[in-house]
């Protein structure tokens, strides 16, 4: 018998898309599904960026250099310098989305079987990248009750073994929305210096901080060789489909290793680099509007959630996600029930169960991640659905288990 | 000390681009460098495809589905059906270039340490993908003297161990230009059936067969579960920079596994899928012109090479590469010498030494791969350079070693 590889079996399904067949079935039944489950913003991609592609005079769509077009790398260096990250074009490798930056980082920093410390809950695809690169994720749990702030340093120290090679953080955080403070970032840097670890910093949501200043890993001093920033234009310019990211480090040996992985796939997408480069034409005030819009939505969502009986929800300082604890038995069951068995005024809501964001089994069972990527009116309607659903749901407290319909028939 | 990972060290540099610094230096000196070293066609990307991107009405450049846009997958299925490959949209996963299709195939079919049989010489990046996926390439040598036809089946049989999981072929072949006959393809299929191996078939150059009909692995019958076709639009439509490829299999379990790797990186590039889909608007005669142009170039190149004393060069049946054996001691040294120490009428030529296409150490030392991706006039000028260079080169026979300049000073 022909077998799929063990790693093919071990690869997890995306926690965002696992419920898609149930959402499709709901739509078939005529139910409108509000999508709070994925981080696909509804903000328009800047027309000046799309126009750059339309106006590009391309005769042959050639491979770009493996590290990306030199002009785009220079533009990107200027962007970083403007946000206080002192890097040059040579420190930047253009990647196919932030995803590829994660892949290059794990491949270049860790050997098979090495350990990667990650505060949980964390972006679900990290698990997939760890399986693909044969790296072991060691989670350090952060808690909803503390707003998902950095866990005590002692929790990290306890996890370090001779196989620990790197620490991966995400700030502003997906899925929690937490923004690490400068003090927290400094603590992590010191830990990495002390134990000789790489500090991989996923900063996909850099522009979206609402309550405190953003601190990049490359804002920290004295640890340049340890730091890799993993970046993407997906959220920054609402250009998820472009697939343009960046692997940024001042560690030359690491940059050279990552460059060899970049050569393997020849080049990042060409048209999308033209699009990305045109971001330099945006006015300095570009993010003001987007941030203001997200902030209004965040406040609406948090206010509505906190008013629902039994719901706990810290105020996230950044990104466009809210993690909430619901008064239910099991969020996987609940999210499926929302799509299969519930509707309110012919509408329902699709959420992401948080279990896929935890590496520790059993954690996050009552938690969900909601993305505020819809306009306020749609968000309000989605939250109406959730409110009604929580009142109706058979498994709405831990004590009350949902009745199993087939068991009912049998008894 | 912070260390780059072992696999980061083990990754090979691209054999195509290793000589780039010497080419850059030659250009600095005012020498025109004819690039026969990379497979970047000069044929224009069809304007109708570029226009589709320019005319696309995009407000938000969203993630596409992980498997690609359904409309593009349907269009692609129609294309395959037209070339006699009976697949449906569901059998196709849109990938970020042919590169990603190779990656998904190795990840989904083989475990770390498993063996992959590949006829050598082979596309240099296979080595990089093998390192990245921790797969062992077992080469079976084909020979310039036989035009790089399929080696005897016994040579393959001898290599098979309990760790052998797949055979990877490329037809029309990069770097040899050889096109496997139906009989050869059937032999490989039978081998894979007999030993329960996957048959991974890289068909990037499908459209460019000059002397015999192309046979796809999916033209073969009775082995659907064994076969994966790895494809790309890079060469077909001269759209290398788009980064759109395909992973094609009727094996549902394998498709499902590959899909999870596709979810990991969220989606393939969006703008480029719009470009690729518009290929359906090309007239049926589109490839006639391109093929005729490549055929003229091939004939010119082969004729010129075969007229040079001591050069051996089989007639390649497809793709746009010629492999030639030169009357020189070492092609790596020669190619560097061409860029560093030679010019003819202020011009020189950049070739790819074939050593990077062989896994067996020491093979291909006198061979080079040349891509006929320049127009006939430029090709002729490039071959003039080569002809003069071969007459001048100090190491032009195996017996005559090049003089070492510093040794000369010391003696």
CSV table of C-alpha atoms in Angstrom, one decimal, chain A residues 95-361:
chain,number,residue,atom,x,y,z
A,95,UNK,CA,9.7,36.4,1.3
A,96,UNK,CA,6.5,34.9,-0.1
A,97,UNK,CA,4.3,36.2,2.7
A,98,UNK,CA,5.1,36.2,6.4
A,99,UNK,CA,4.6,32.4,6.2
A,100,UNK,CA,7.9,31.9,4.3
A,101,UNK,CA,9.7,34.2,6.7
A,102,UNK,CA,8.6,31.8,9.5
A,103,UNK,CA,9.8,28.8,7.5
A,104,UNK,CA,13.2,30.3,6.7
A,105,UNK,CA,13.7,31.3,10.3
A,106,UNK,CA,12.9,27.8,11.7
A,107,UNK,CA,15.0,26.1,9.0
A,108,UNK,CA,18.0,28.4,9.5
A,109,UNK,CA,18.0,28.6,13.3
A,110,UNK,CA,17.0,25.1,14.4
A,111,UNK,CA,17.9,21.5,13.6
A,112,UNK,CA,15.4,18.7,13.5
A,113,UNK,CA,14.4,17.8,17.1
A,114,UNK,CA,15.4,21.2,18.4
A,115,UNK,CA,13.0,23.1,20.7
A,116,UNK,CA,11.3,26.4,20.1
A,117,UNK,CA,9.7,28.2,23.1
A,118,UNK,CA,6.5,30.0,22.2
A,119,UNK,CA,4.1,31.8,24.6
A,120,UNK,CA,0.7,30.2,24.1
A,121,UNK,CA,-2.0,30.8,22.8
A,122,UNK,CA,-0.2,31.3,19.5
A,123,UNK,CA,-0.9,31.6,15.8
A,124,UNK,CA,-2.1,28.2,14.7
A,125,UNK,CA,0.2,27.9,11.7
A,126,UNK,CA,3.2,27.8,14.0
A,127,UNK,CA,2.2,24.3,14.8
A,128,UNK,CA,2.1,23.4,11.1
A,129,UNK,CA,5.5,25.0,10.5
A,130,UNK,CA,7.0,23.1,13.5
A,131,UNK,CA,5.7,19.8,12.0
A,132,UNK,CA,7.1,20.7,8.6
A,133,UNK,CA,10.5,21.7,9.9
A,134,UNK,CA,10.6,18.9,12.6
A,135,UNK,CA,10.9,21.4,15.4
A,136,UNK,CA,9.4,20.8,18.8
A,137,UNK,CA,7.3,23.7,20.2
A,138,UNK,CA,7.5,24.1,23.9
A,139,UNK,CA,4.6,26.3,25.1
A,140,UNK,CA,4.7,28.7,28.0
A,141,UNK,CA,1.1,29.5,28.9
A,142,UNK,CA,-0.2,33.1,29.1
A,143,UNK,CA,-3.6,33.6,30.7
A,144,UNK,CA,-6.9,35.3,29.8
A,145,UNK,CA,-7.2,36.4,33.4
A,146,UNK,CA,-4.1,38.6,33.1
A,147,UNK,CA,-5.0,39.8,29.7
A,148,UNK,CA,-2.4,37.5,28.2
A,149,UNK,CA,0.6,39.5,29.4
A,150,UNK,CA,4.0,37.9,29.3
A,151,UNK,CA,4.1,34.9,31.7
A,152,UNK,CA,6.7,35.1,34.5
A,153,UNK,CA,10.3,34.7,33.3
A,154,UNK,CA,10.6,31.7,35.6
A,155,UNK,CA,8.1,29.8,33.5
A,156,UNK,CA,10.4,30.3,30.5
A,157,UNK,CA,13.6,29.5,32.4
A,158,UNK,CA,12.0,26.2,33.5
A,159,UNK,CA,11.5,25.1,29.9
A,160,UNK,CA,15.0,25.7,28.7
A,161,UNK,CA,17.0,22.5,27.8
A,162,UNK,CA,20.1,21.9,25.8
A,163,UNK,CA,17.9,21.5,22.7
A,164,UNK,CA,16.3,24.9,23.1
A,165,UNK,CA,17.5,27.1,20.2
A,166,UNK,CA,15.0,29.9,19.9
A,167,UNK,CA,12.1,31.8,21.3
A,168,UNK,CA,9.2,32.9,19.0
A,169,UNK,CA,7.0,35.7,20.0
A,170,UNK,CA,4.3,37.6,18.2
A,171,UNK,CA,3.6,41.3,19.0
A,172,UNK,CA,1.0,42.6,18.7
A,173,UNK,CA,-0.2,39.1,19.3
A,174,UNK,CA,-2.3,36.9,17.2
A,175,UNK,CA,-4.6,35.5,18.6
A,176,UNK,CA,-4.7,37.5,21.9
A,177,UNK,CA,-4.2,41.1,20.7
A,178,UNK,CA,-1.7,41.6,23.5
A,179,UNK,CA,1.2,44.1,22.8
A,180,UNK,CA,4.4,43.4,24.7
A,181,UNK,CA,5.7,46.3,26.7
A,182,UNK,CA,9.2,47.5,26.4
A,183,UNK,CA,10.0,46.0,29.8
A,184,UNK,CA,8.6,42.6,28.7
A,185,UNK,CA,10.6,42.8,25.4
A,186,UNK,CA,13.8,43.6,27.3
A,187,UNK,CA,13.2,40.6,29.6
A,188,UNK,CA,12.8,38.3,26.7
A,189,UNK,CA,16.0,39.7,25.1
A,190,UNK,CA,18.0,39.2,28.3
A,191,UNK,CA,16.7,35.7,28.5
A,192,UNK,CA,17.8,35.0,24.9
A,193,UNK,CA,21.3,36.6,25.6
A,194,UNK,CA,21.6,34.6,28.8
A,195,UNK,CA,20.8,31.2,27.2
A,196,UNK,CA,22.2,31.9,23.7
A,197,UNK,CA,18.8,31.7,22.0
A,198,UNK,CA,17.5,33.3,18.8
A,199,UNK,CA,14.7,35.7,19.3
A,200,UNK,CA,12.2,35.4,16.4
A,201,UNK,CA,9.8,38.2,16.5
A,202,UNK,CA,6.6,38.0,14.4
A,203,UNK,CA,5.5,41.6,13.9
A,204,UNK,CA,2.8,41.2,11.3
A,205,UNK,CA,0.5,43.6,13.2
A,206,UNK,CA,3.1,46.3,14.0
A,207,UNK,CA,0.9,49.2,12.8
A,208,UNK,CA,-2.1,48.3,15.0
A,209,UNK,CA,-1.3,49.3,18.6
A,210,UNK,CA,-4.0,51.2,20.3
A,211,UNK,CA,-3.0,51.8,23.9
A,212,UNK,CA,0.8,51.7,24.1
A,213,UNK,CA,3.7,52.2,21.7
A,214,UNK,CA,4.9,49.3,19.7
A,215,UNK,CA,8.3,47.8,20.5
A,216,UNK,CA,10.0,45.8,17.9
A,217,UNK,CA,12.7,43.3,18.8
A,218,UNK,CA,15.0,45.3,16.6
A,219,UNK,CA,14.3,48.4,18.8
A,220,UNK,CA,16.2,46.5,21.5
A,221,UNK,CA,20.0,47.0,21.7
A,222,UNK,CA,22.9,44.7,22.1
A,223,UNK,CA,21.3,41.6,20.7
A,224,UNK,CA,21.4,42.1,16.9
A,225,UNK,CA,22.9,38.7,16.2
A,226,UNK,CA,20.1,37.0,18.1
A,227,UNK,CA,17.1,38.7,16.5
A,228,UNK,CA,15.1,37.9,13.4
A,229,UNK,CA,12.0,40.0,12.6
A,230,UNK,CA,9.3,38.1,10.7
A,231,UNK,CA,7.2,40.5,8.7
A,232,UNK,CA,4.5,40.8,6.1
A,233,UNK,CA,2.5,43.5,4.2
A,234,UNK,CA,-0.7,41.4,4.5
A,235,UNK,CA,-2.3,43.2,7.4
A,236,UNK,CA,-0.3,46.5,7.2
A,237,UNK,CA,-1.8,47.4,3.8
A,238,UNK,CA,-4.7,44.9,3.7
A,239,UNK,CA,-2.9,43.0,1.0
A,240,UNK,CA,-3.1,39.4,2.3
A,241,UNK,CA,-3.3,37.9,-1.2
A,242,UNK,CA,-0.1,39.6,-2.4
A,243,UNK,CA,2.1,37.1,-0.5
A,244,UNK,CA,4.9,39.5,0.3
A,245,UNK,CA,6.7,39.3,3.6
A,246,UNK,CA,10.2,39.9,4.9
A,247,UNK,CA,12.9,38.1,6.9
A,248,UNK,CA,14.9,40.8,8.6
A,249,UNK,CA,18.1,40.2,10.6
A,250,UNK,CA,21.5,41.9,11.1
A,251,UNK,CA,23.1,38.4,11.7
A,252,UNK,CA,25.0,38.0,8.5
A,253,UNK,CA,25.6,34.2,8.8
A,254,UNK,CA,21.9,33.7,9.4
A,255,UNK,CA,21.0,36.0,6.5
A,256,UNK,CA,23.3,34.0,4.2
A,257,UNK,CA,21.7,30.7,5.3
A,258,UNK,CA,18.2,32.0,4.8
A,259,UNK,CA,19.3,33.3,1.4
A,260,UNK,CA,20.1,29.8,0.3
A,261,UNK,CA,16.6,28.7,1.2
A,262,UNK,CA,15.4,31.7,-0.9
A,263,UNK,CA,17.5,30.5,-3.8
A,264,UNK,CA,15.8,27.1,-3.6
A,265,UNK,CA,12.5,28.7,-4.6
A,266,UNK,CA,14.2,31.0,-7.0
A,267,UNK,CA,12.2,34.2,-6.3
A,268,UNK,CA,9.3,35.8,-4.4
A,269,UNK,CA,6.3,36.9,-6.5
A,270,UNK,CA,7.1,39.7,-9.0
A,271,UNK,CA,3.9,41.5,-9.5
A,272,UNK,CA,3.3,41.7,-5.8
A,273,UNK,CA,6.7,43.3,-5.2
A,274,UNK,CA,5.7,46.1,-7.5
A,275,UNK,CA,2.5,46.5,-5.5
A,276,UNK,CA,4.4,46.4,-2.2
A,277,UNK,CA,7.0,48.9,-3.3
A,278,UNK,CA,4.3,51.5,-4.1
A,279,UNK,CA,3.4,51.6,-0.4
A,280,UNK,CA,6.1,54.2,-0.2
A,281,UNK,CA,3.8,56.6,-2.0
A,282,UNK,CA,1.2,56.5,0.8
A,283,UNK,CA,0.9,59.6,2.9
A,284,UNK,CA,2.4,59.5,6.4
A,285,UNK,CA,-1.2,59.7,7.7
A,286,UNK,CA,-2.3,56.5,6.0
A,287,UNK,CA,-2.5,54.4,9.1
A,288,UNK,CA,-4.4,57.0,11.1
A,289,UNK,CA,-7.7,56.2,9.4
A,290,UNK,CA,-7.2,52.4,9.5
A,291,UNK,CA,-6.2,52.4,13.1
A,292,UNK,CA,-9.1,54.6,14.1
A,293,UNK,CA,-11.5,52.3,12.3
A,294,UNK,CA,-10.1,49.2,14.1
A,295,UNK,CA,-10.1,51.0,17.4
A,296,UNK,CA,-13.8,51.8,17.1
A,297,UNK,CA,-14.5,48.2,16.2
A,298,UNK,CA,-12.5,46.9,19.1
A,299,UNK,CA,-14.3,49.1,21.5
A,300,UNK,CA,-17.6,48.0,20.2
A,301,UNK,CA,-16.8,44.3,20.3
A,302,UNK,CA,-15.3,44.5,23.8
A,303,UNK,CA,-18.2,46.5,25.2
A,304,UNK,CA,-20.7,44.1,23.7
A,305,UNK,CA,-18.9,41.0,24.9
A,306,UNK,CA,-18.3,42.3,28.4
A,307,UNK,CA,-22.0,43.0,28.7
A,308,UNK,CA,-22.9,39.4,28.0
A,309,UNK,CA,-23.5,37.3,31.1
A,310,UNK,CA,-20.6,35.0,31.9
A,311,UNK,CA,-18.4,36.2,29.1
A,312,UNK,CA,-14.9,37.3,30.1
A,313,UNK,CA,-12.9,39.4,27.7
A,314,UNK,CA,-9.7,41.4,28.3
A,315,UNK,CA,-9.2,44.6,26.3
A,316,UNK,CA,-6.7,43.7,23.6
A,317,UNK,CA,-4.1,46.5,23.0
A,318,UNK,CA,-3.4,45.7,19.3
A,319,UNK,CA,-3.9,43.6,16.2
A,320,UNK,CA,-7.6,43.0,15.3
A,321,UNK,CA,-8.5,40.1,17.5
A,322,UNK,CA,-10.3,39.6,20.7
A,323,UNK,CA,-10.0,36.5,22.8
A,324,UNK,CA,-13.0,35.8,25.0
A,325,UNK,CA,-14.0,33.1,27.5
A,326,UNK,CA,-17.5,32.0,27.0
A,327,UNK,CA,-19.9,30.4,29.5
A,328,UNK,CA,-20.0,27.1,27.6
A,329,UNK,CA,-18.7,23.6,27.9
A,330,UNK,CA,-16.6,23.3,24.8
A,331,UNK,CA,-15.9,25.9,22.1
A,332,UNK,CA,-15.3,23.4,19.3
A,333,UNK,CA,-18.8,22.0,19.9
A,334,UNK,CA,-20.3,25.4,20.3
A,335,UNK,CA,-18.8,26.8,17.1
A,336,UNK,CA,-20.1,23.9,15.1
A,337,UNK,CA,-23.5,24.2,16.8
A,338,UNK,CA,-23.6,27.9,15.8
A,339,UNK,CA,-23.3,26.8,12.2
A,340,UNK,CA,-25.3,23.6,12.2
A,341,UNK,CA,-28.2,24.2,14.6
A,342,UNK,CA,-28.5,27.9,15.3
A,343,UNK,CA,-29.8,31.0,13.6
A,344,UNK,CA,-31.1,34.4,14.7
A,345,UNK,CA,-33.0,36.3,12.1
A,346,UNK,CA,-31.6,34.0,9.4
A,347,UNK,CA,-28.1,34.9,10.5
A,348,UNK,CA,-25.3,33.2,12.5
A,349,UNK,CA,-21.7,33.8,13.3
A,350,UNK,CA,-18.5,31.8,12.6
A,351,UNK,CA,-15.9,32.0,15.3
A,352,UNK,CA,-12.5,30.2,15.8
A,353,UNK,CA,-12.3,27.9,18.8
A,354,UNK,CA,-9.2,28.7,20.7
A,355,UNK,CA,-8.1,25.1,21.3
A,356,UNK,CA,-6.1,25.3,18.0
A,357,UNK,CA,-4.0,28.1,19.5
A,358,UNK,CA,-2.8,26.1,22.5
A,359,UNK,CA,-0.1,23.4,22.4
A,360,UNK,CA,-1.0,22.2,25.9
A,361,UNK,CA,-3.9,19.7,25.6
